[in-house]
């Protein structure tokens, strides 16, 4: 996470990470932080919507299908994209359903075939945060819920959505911090890789976040 | 509201109300309060689920169709029933859909024909409070949302549901206090009578609550 | 709602909406968002006080009387104006009483004749949020209460007013989110149209908000 | 204040106070505490509504007119009565207006002649706590506002009323703790005695509260 | 209060006020607001520390002694100065003790002679907000407590000080909103004028705040 | 969940569930609720520590290894046991580490061999809720964190632990509601079954909770 | 801490502790817990005010002077006594000043000679929690501040005092949890023993709390 | 503390302090404040990471070993550095362990030899604030815990870390305000000096903070 660190500090940590890892992911990064990183990591790229700096030096890449990331609309895209980037860096192929708010539930139903294919679903929602409950009631796979700070007034910067998700009446829902697309993508990738492998232990995590 | 008053105080106020009105409604009433009221209002009855004391001395009763009260399940029944009792005392016929939680959304769809008949819908929900958003997205009539204190932990006695409802991404939703079935039934009846009459002014409210 | 979206995103959504609708309403819009919208919607106009972008391509317009919007003073004008714009776009004629704070209650009484004419009243207030209770005690029609973030310190950006309105001792009050003039205007228009028509169903809502 | 102390502790402190004072006031006292006090202070009496233990051994008593205590209804009586008892023990004559809620504002106006006579007004209110703002806008004397824990749900045990009073748009309002009738009566008596005397310093306070 | 209003709106209201009053006070005013006001009220002046715009056209001015304003230090000066300006405009002479924090209690004791002369004391404090309790325990006159937003972290923009003051174990303390020097100065002046006059009713308040 | 329902309501729902399922789980159940259930479900048993009513009529039972439930001590046992019961009913074998608080971290290390065997770990903690962060930093498998209401004062009934877990600096942590052992056990079992099967879709959930 | 554990669980843990330690301390213990403990630890005693179960089997006891415990009054005695018991079990002699509230600051000054003798001071206070700031300003030794849940309304069960203490304008103040006399006594004893020894490391803590 | 004061006010106070002291410490200082201070205190220096202005005119300096300051990473450096600067100005030598987060607990163990040498440990942590509990469980010396505002979303600007630290299950932990490195360094130095001297009273504090 780049917040709370100067661009120089971010660049220095990024450089250090890539000495021990073949991947780099810096979340919540400003364009200024990216400029500083690119000085020392020329192959780094900036995912603007996700506000993420990425470098990927893997010799071969896997893309294990099974992760779905769903959200309600435009304003939730930063967190949803952060989850996508994270899971992709962790060897997963990610399907997207980015326009499925509860107030237009027919759009959610249009996406049900894709949703039903997933082994784990990341659901990103601000405002009243109802989407994970609805999705969780429709599927039998783990749902990782990401409240976002989208909204105003009594949304209290994501608190309303967070509380809603923690109180989901659908079981099988795990919640991460407000706007924490990284944490959700990471957890989803862990689950997907384990489900894919059918082995006792999923592979290593992503040792790549300053 | 009987809470915060002694049974004797409730009985005394109830008696006074019936001197100027043909109806009595006392909400949040304990059995003890009812016993005291029955001493002075022998025709009073006690709606146990709604925790309401009712007396109805109207010469003729109307039952204007158009009000629907929906809730998710057993634990929401007290607030939902309070809304029903209130709207009925205010000349409305009330349809019920009492098993339509968002985590089992097919049950909600089974109730859609009745829901679509309504001119105003009271939606009662605890936990994550997502039901009003889903219903609001499916209909074009006013939705009165009642958060309930059902839940535990991060539900904070209804706060989670309240915040969710205030942040509903469906427009056309008005919210009342936690567990305030009375307020919702009252407002719904006002709206229904106006819509029924097609006159500039709905009839008088219910001058009957201590 | 334009907040949380880039001007380009707003413009793109606005353009899309007008392909399926004859009206456009974008709330919480900055002048920058308006500039971007005007590029693609040349007939759009900007209501500065309401911070709203509006386009209205209806062949004929109705103006059903019955909606009153009341607020206490200058600082509440943005939310109050947002409610007015919304209800007007939904075929309602809106009366205004924009100087009726509880601390100068005689001004409220001066407006009572107009207030009594209304079929539904939107009451906008910040600070202690007392106005809906006072108005609700004086009329027999639905009151839609809009807390505003006006105030400072223990007003907590509108929380004080929100809580006050949820605890109104006058029945018949429905509350929307802090500063949510759009939601209040929408709900009021729904109620007014139903009351005007005297039919079982009010007309369609406003399918016009990104 | 008797809360948080055992009856024996209360009795012991009460006895000690009366060795140095001619008056005793114990607030928030249970009947058990009163029984213990009466053992050692036989002339103590118990004000049930105010939950206060009182002993008054003054040789001569004054009753300076000028204090008004107003509240909305039955459930606010404990705090209002506590204010009355306190001010009376501090040499003030207290007028009462105990049925003047904002949702029935005509009753407040019926009490205006008495209210206008007061030099200082204690206003007690739960729920939305709007009464001090309305009263403060009608008079030119200090208003001492007492929020009460009357209400439920989003009243949060008096928090809603407290915040409303702190944000009163009428100037000249000082606020005390939730349910703190004692503090309000004490402050009102201080002000009334000073206003009555027209001297630079009001008399001594009430050295009588354990 | 100028916050939430444009400079033009402030100037327009200021101009209007001075048509019916001989004094103007605008609190929480920016230099920009002052520039706009001075265009239409050439005799207005700006009190920088208090962030207040003042115009005073009284033919003769009174300065009734009896008000003391105390605070702990530099960062509390804006609220304290606002209280001073307000009380002075309301015909009071104000003594100051601006360096009397509880952590250096000897400085408070150095000011005791002046404090004891006062008929009413405004105590301004941020951080832990302890000063009103200490002062209230030392005097027998009304204390008006003003919490300030001075501090950081768990001060929560003045909430810590506000709660401390509401829970003061010294009786005779009335509290106003965070940073509300205006409200405290107004209430103190009301009390001081009444105490000075020894009449049943203090004079009129200050009809001068937009 | 039995809370908020009468014993009779619980019994009636339990009976209904077992008509469509071979398993029953009722959480947060009082002994009274169990008595009522046993009347209609004679083979039900009561897990006292977990406060859970269980009936298990499966013809054959599986016990897929891979779930670990860890907690810090005695007071966390109810939530931890609820997680164990739930996962066992969902075909999982559950290892326990019930004495591994962060303040005695050597005990955690003693359990590391068992913890490293797990495919998913439920970590239950009250007080400061630090255990999931420490465990999450030691393993590469999903951690499901359950805050408990254990503690007092500034623990705020589990809020402190909940916030700590949501802010875990270890990635791969999903959080459920305070004391929600059921939700954690359910989610862990979902993940474990998927990881065990290595198929695209985990089996059906537990359709057994009223 | 006995809360959240059954008497049998407490007794079992107590018994186990005494197998590895010569001292036992169980805080927040009910009389029922004590009865159960006395069954298995016959030499245990119950400190009623502190609600603590104690057993002390040390062959020789030290009593290092240097710890002072100060509080404002009767209702703070449980937490203050818990601090005293804890520090005494940890080889410290404890002076007490149990009647030194800020609203009667002369009593605090009467205790100053004893306070000045201390090497570390535990200050216990509820309500506005101002005492640690005042004491901290008068001495040059560490102050351990214990907020208590004494108070009502906006004291929010000790939150007001807690926030005040965290914002103390006197440096050298460390804060523990609400009502946590144990933690304060433990920390004070650690400091006192180190200061007494003048060695680099204080002795071992108290391995004695279930 | 420079926040809430103008650069000129800071400079003026700084100048005044150095007339009575040989050391100056100004925390939370902007570069602008430093520029103003350097005008009047030419020997002042600015510690950028700690955001502190320092002047040290002591004739001879001591550096008593015994204080350790530990934190988890880059974003906690400002508060940690503030603690270091403060303790150094108070005659202490400070060891640092600035990379010891709980999610990589092996790094903490690498630092254990240094940690075990300390007589008092300042532990700085944001996010979930778990580090003080883990450290407190490993040592027998006082731990001063500093929550930081590092994090986002449900970290609530340090509230999560603050609550976690107040609920630490390790005894011997005292907590200071969010980001209050100064307070922690001050308290740690007090303790260290006393432990070093082995006398009854630590030396004077640092009379150097505006």
PDB file of C-alpha atoms in Angstrom, chain G residues 44 65 133 192 207:
ATOM      1  CA  UNK G  44      -8.524 -17.944  48.860  1.00  0.00           C
ATOM      2  CA  UNK G  65       6.882   1.902  48.882  1.00  0.00           C
ATOM      3  CA  UNK G 133      -4.627  15.806  33.788  1.00  0.00           C
ATOM      4  CA  UNK G 192       7.821   1.004  40.954  1.00  0.00           C
ATOM      5  CA  UNK G 207       1.580 -14.910  36.548  1.00  0.00           C
TER       6      UNK G 207
END
